[in-house]
PDB file of C-alpha atoms and ligand atoms in Angstrom:
ATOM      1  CA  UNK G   1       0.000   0.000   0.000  1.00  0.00           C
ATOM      2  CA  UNK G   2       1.222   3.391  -0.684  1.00  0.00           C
ATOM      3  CA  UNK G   3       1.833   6.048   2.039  1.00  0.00           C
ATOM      4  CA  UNK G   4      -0.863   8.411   0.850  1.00  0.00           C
ATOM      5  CA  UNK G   5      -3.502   5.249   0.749  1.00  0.00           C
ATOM      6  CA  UNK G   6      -2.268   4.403   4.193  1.00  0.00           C
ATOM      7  CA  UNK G   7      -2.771   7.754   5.386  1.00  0.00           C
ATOM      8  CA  UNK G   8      -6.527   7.921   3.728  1.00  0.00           C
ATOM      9  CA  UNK G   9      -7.036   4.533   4.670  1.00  0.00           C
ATOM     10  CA  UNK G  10      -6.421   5.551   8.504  1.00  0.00           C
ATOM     11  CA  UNK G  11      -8.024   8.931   8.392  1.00  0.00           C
ATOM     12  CA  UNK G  12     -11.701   6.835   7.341  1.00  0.00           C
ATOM     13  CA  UNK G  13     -11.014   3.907  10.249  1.00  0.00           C
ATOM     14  CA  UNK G  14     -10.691   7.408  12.543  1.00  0.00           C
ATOM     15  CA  UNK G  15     -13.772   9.240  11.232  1.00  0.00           C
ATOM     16  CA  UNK G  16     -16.197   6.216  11.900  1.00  0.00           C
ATOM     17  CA  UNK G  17     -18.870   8.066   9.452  1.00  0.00           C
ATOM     18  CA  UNK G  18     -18.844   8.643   6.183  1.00  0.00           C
ATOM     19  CA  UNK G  19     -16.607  10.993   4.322  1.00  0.00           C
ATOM     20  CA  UNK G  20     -16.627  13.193   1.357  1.00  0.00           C
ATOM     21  CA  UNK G  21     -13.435  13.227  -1.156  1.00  0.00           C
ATOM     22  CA  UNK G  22     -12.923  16.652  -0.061  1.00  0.00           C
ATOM     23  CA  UNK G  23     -13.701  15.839   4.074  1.00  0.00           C
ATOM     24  CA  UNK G  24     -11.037  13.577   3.675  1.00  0.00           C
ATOM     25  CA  UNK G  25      -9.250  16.164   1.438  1.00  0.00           C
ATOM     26  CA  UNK G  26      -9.143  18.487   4.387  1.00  0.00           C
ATOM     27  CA  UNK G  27      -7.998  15.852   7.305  1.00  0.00           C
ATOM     28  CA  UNK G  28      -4.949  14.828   4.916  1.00  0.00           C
ATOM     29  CA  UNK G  29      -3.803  17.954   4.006  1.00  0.00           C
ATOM     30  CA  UNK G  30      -1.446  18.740   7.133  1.00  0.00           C
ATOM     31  CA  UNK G  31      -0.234  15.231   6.156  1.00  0.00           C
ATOM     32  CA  UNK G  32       1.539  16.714   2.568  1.00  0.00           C
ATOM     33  CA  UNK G  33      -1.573  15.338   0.466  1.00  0.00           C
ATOM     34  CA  UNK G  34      -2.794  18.353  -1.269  1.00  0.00           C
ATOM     35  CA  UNK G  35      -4.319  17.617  -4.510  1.00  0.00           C
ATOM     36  CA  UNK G  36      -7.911  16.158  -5.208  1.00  0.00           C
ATOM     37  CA  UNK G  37      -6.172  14.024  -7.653  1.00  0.00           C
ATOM     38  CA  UNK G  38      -4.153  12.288  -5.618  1.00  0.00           C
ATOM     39  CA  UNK G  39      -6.939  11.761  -2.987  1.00  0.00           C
ATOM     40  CA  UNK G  40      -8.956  10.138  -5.792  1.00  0.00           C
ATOM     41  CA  UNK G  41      -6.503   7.939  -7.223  1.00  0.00           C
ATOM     42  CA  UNK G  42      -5.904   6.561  -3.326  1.00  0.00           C
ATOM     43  CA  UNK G  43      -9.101   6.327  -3.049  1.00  0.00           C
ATOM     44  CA  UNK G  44      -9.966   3.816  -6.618  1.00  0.00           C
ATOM     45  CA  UNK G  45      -7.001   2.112  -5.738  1.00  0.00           C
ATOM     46  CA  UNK G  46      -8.568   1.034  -2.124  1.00  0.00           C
ATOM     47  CA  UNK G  47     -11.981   0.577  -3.513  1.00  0.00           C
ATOM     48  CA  UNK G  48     -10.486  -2.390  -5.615  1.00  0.00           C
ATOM     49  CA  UNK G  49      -8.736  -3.562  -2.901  1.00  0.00           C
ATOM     50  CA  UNK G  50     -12.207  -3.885  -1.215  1.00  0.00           C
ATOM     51  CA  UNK G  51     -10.768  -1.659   1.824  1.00  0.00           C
ATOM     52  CA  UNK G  52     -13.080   0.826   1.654  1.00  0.00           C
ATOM     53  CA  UNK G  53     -16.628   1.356  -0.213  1.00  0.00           C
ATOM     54  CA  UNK G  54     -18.393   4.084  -1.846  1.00  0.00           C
ATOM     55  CA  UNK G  55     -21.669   4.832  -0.079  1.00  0.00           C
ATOM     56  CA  UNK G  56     -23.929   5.763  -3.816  1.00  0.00           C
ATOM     57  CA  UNK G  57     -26.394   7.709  -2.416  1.00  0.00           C
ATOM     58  CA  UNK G  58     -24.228   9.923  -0.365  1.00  0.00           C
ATOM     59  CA  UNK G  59     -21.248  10.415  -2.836  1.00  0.00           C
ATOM     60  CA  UNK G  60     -19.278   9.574   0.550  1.00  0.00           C
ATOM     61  CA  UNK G  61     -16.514   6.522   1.654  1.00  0.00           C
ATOM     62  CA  UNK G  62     -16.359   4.569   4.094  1.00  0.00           C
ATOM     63  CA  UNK G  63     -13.493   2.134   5.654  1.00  0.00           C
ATOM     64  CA  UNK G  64     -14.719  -1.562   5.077  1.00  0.00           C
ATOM     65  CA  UNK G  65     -15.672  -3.308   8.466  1.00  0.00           C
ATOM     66  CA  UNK G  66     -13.722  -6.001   8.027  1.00  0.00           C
ATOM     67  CA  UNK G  67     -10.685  -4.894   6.643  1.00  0.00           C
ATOM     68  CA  UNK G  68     -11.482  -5.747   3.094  1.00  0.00           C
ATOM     69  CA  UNK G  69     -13.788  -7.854   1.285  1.00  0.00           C
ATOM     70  CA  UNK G  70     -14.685  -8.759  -2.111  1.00  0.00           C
ATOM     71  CA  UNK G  71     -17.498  -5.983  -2.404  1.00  0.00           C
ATOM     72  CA  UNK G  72     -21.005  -8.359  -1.585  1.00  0.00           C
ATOM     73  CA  UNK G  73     -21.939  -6.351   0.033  1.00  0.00           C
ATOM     74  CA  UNK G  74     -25.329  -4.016   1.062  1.00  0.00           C
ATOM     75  CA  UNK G  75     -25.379  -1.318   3.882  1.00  0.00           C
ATOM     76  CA  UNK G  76     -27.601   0.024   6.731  1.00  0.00           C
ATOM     77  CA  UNK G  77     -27.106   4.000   7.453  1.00  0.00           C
ATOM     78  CA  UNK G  78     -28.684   5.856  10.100  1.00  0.00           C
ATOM     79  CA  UNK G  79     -30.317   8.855   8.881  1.00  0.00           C
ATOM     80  CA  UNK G  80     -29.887  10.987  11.734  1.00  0.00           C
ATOM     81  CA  UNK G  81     -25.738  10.171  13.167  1.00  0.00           C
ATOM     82  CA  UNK G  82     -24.695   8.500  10.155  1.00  0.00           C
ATOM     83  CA  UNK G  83     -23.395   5.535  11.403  1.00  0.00           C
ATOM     84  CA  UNK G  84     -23.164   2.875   8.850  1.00  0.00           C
ATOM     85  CA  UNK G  85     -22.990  -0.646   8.954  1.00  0.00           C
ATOM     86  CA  UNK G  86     -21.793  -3.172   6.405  1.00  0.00           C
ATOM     87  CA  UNK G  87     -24.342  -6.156   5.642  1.00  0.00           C
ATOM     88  CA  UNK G  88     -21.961  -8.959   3.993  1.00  0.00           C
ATOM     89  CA  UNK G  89     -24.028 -10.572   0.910  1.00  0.00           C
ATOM     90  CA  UNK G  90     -23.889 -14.160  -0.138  1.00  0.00           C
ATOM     91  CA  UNK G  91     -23.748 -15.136  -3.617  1.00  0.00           C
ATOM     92  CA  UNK G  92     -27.331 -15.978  -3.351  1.00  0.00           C
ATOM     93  CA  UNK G  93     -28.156 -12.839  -2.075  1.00  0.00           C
ATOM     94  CA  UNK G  94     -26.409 -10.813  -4.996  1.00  0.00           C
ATOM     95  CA  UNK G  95     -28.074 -13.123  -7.399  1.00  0.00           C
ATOM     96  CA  UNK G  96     -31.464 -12.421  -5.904  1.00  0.00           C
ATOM     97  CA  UNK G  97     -31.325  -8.910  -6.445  1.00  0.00           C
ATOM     98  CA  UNK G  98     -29.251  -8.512  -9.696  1.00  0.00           C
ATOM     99  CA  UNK G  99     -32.412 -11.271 -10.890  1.00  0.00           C
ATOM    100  CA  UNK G 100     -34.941  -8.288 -10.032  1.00  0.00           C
ATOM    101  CA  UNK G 101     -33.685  -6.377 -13.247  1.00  0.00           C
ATOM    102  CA  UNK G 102     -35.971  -6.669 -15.686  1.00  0.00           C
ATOM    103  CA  UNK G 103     -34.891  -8.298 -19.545  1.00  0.00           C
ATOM    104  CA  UNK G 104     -34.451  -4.872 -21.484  1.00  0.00           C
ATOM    105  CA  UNK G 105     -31.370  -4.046 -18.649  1.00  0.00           C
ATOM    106  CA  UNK G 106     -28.993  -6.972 -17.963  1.00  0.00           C
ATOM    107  CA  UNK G 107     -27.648  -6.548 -14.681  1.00  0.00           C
ATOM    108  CA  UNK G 108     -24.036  -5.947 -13.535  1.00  0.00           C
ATOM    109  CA  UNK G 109     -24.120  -4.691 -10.035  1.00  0.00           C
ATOM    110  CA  UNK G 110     -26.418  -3.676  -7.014  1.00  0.00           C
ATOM    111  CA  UNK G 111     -26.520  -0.959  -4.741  1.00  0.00           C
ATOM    112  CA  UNK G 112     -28.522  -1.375  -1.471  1.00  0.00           C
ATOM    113  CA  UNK G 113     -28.645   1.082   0.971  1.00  0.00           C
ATOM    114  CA  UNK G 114     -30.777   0.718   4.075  1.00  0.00           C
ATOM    115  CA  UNK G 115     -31.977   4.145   5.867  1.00  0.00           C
ATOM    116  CA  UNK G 116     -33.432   3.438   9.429  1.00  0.00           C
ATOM    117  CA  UNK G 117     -32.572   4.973  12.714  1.00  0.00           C
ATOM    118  CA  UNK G 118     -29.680   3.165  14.896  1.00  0.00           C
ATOM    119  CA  UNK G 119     -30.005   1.830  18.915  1.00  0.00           C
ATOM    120  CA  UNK G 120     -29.095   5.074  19.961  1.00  0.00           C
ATOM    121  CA  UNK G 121     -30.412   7.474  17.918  1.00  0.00           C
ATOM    122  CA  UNK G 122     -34.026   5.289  18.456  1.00  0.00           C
ATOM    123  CA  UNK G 123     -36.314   7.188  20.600  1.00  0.00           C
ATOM    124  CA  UNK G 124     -36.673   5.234  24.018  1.00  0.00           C
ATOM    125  CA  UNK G 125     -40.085   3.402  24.303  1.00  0.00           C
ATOM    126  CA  UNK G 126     -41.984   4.290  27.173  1.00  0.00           C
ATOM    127  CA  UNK G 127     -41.617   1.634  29.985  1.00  0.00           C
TER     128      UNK G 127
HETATM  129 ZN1  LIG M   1     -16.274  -4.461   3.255  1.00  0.00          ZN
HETATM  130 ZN1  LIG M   2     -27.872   6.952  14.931  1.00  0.00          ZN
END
């Protein structure tokens, strides 16, 4: 891995919640990495390393919960602190949901993003 993926890599396991190219633009910068460019190129290069994913509906990154993985993948995001967690496919899964397309688009990947409210941003039921 390269030093500037490292450091991008690091600054996303830190942030815990999604980041914008340019969030993570900003928390690099004192670290010599000044260029949108180069922040994008680290960033492709860890997407196909499966070490971090692209969250579609939020233009945003996050660190991959595992370390890396092969990108089955679906996730649940709480609308109101962001957190995000990664929901590991199976191949059956993937198939199930590539099979929804119908026959004039033939499918090549999925994007499933789950919006809901996390354990602590839930309000507390009455006891
Ligand atoms: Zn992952
Ligand atoms: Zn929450």
């Amino acid at each position: 891995m390269s030093r500037n993926q490292e450091k991008i890599l690091t600054c996303l396991r830190q942030a815990m919640e999604p980041m914008s190219a340019y969030a993570i633009l900003d928390r690099v910068r004192n670290a010599g990495i000044s260029h949108p460019p180069t922040v994008y190129r680290a960033l492709n290069d860890l997407m196909q390393k499966g070490m971090v994913h692209r969250l579609q509906s939020r233009s945003a990154f996050v660190a991959c919960d595992h370390g890396a993985c092969d990108g089955k993948l679906a996730f649940a995001i709480c609308r109101r602190c962001d957190k995000v967690v990664e929901i590991p496919l199976s191949d059956e899964d993937q198939a199930g949901l590539l099979g929804l397309a119908p026959d004039e688009i033939s499918p090549e990947q999925v994007t499933l993003e789950i919006a809901g409210l996390c354990v602590v941003c839930s309000p507390t039921e009455p006891a």
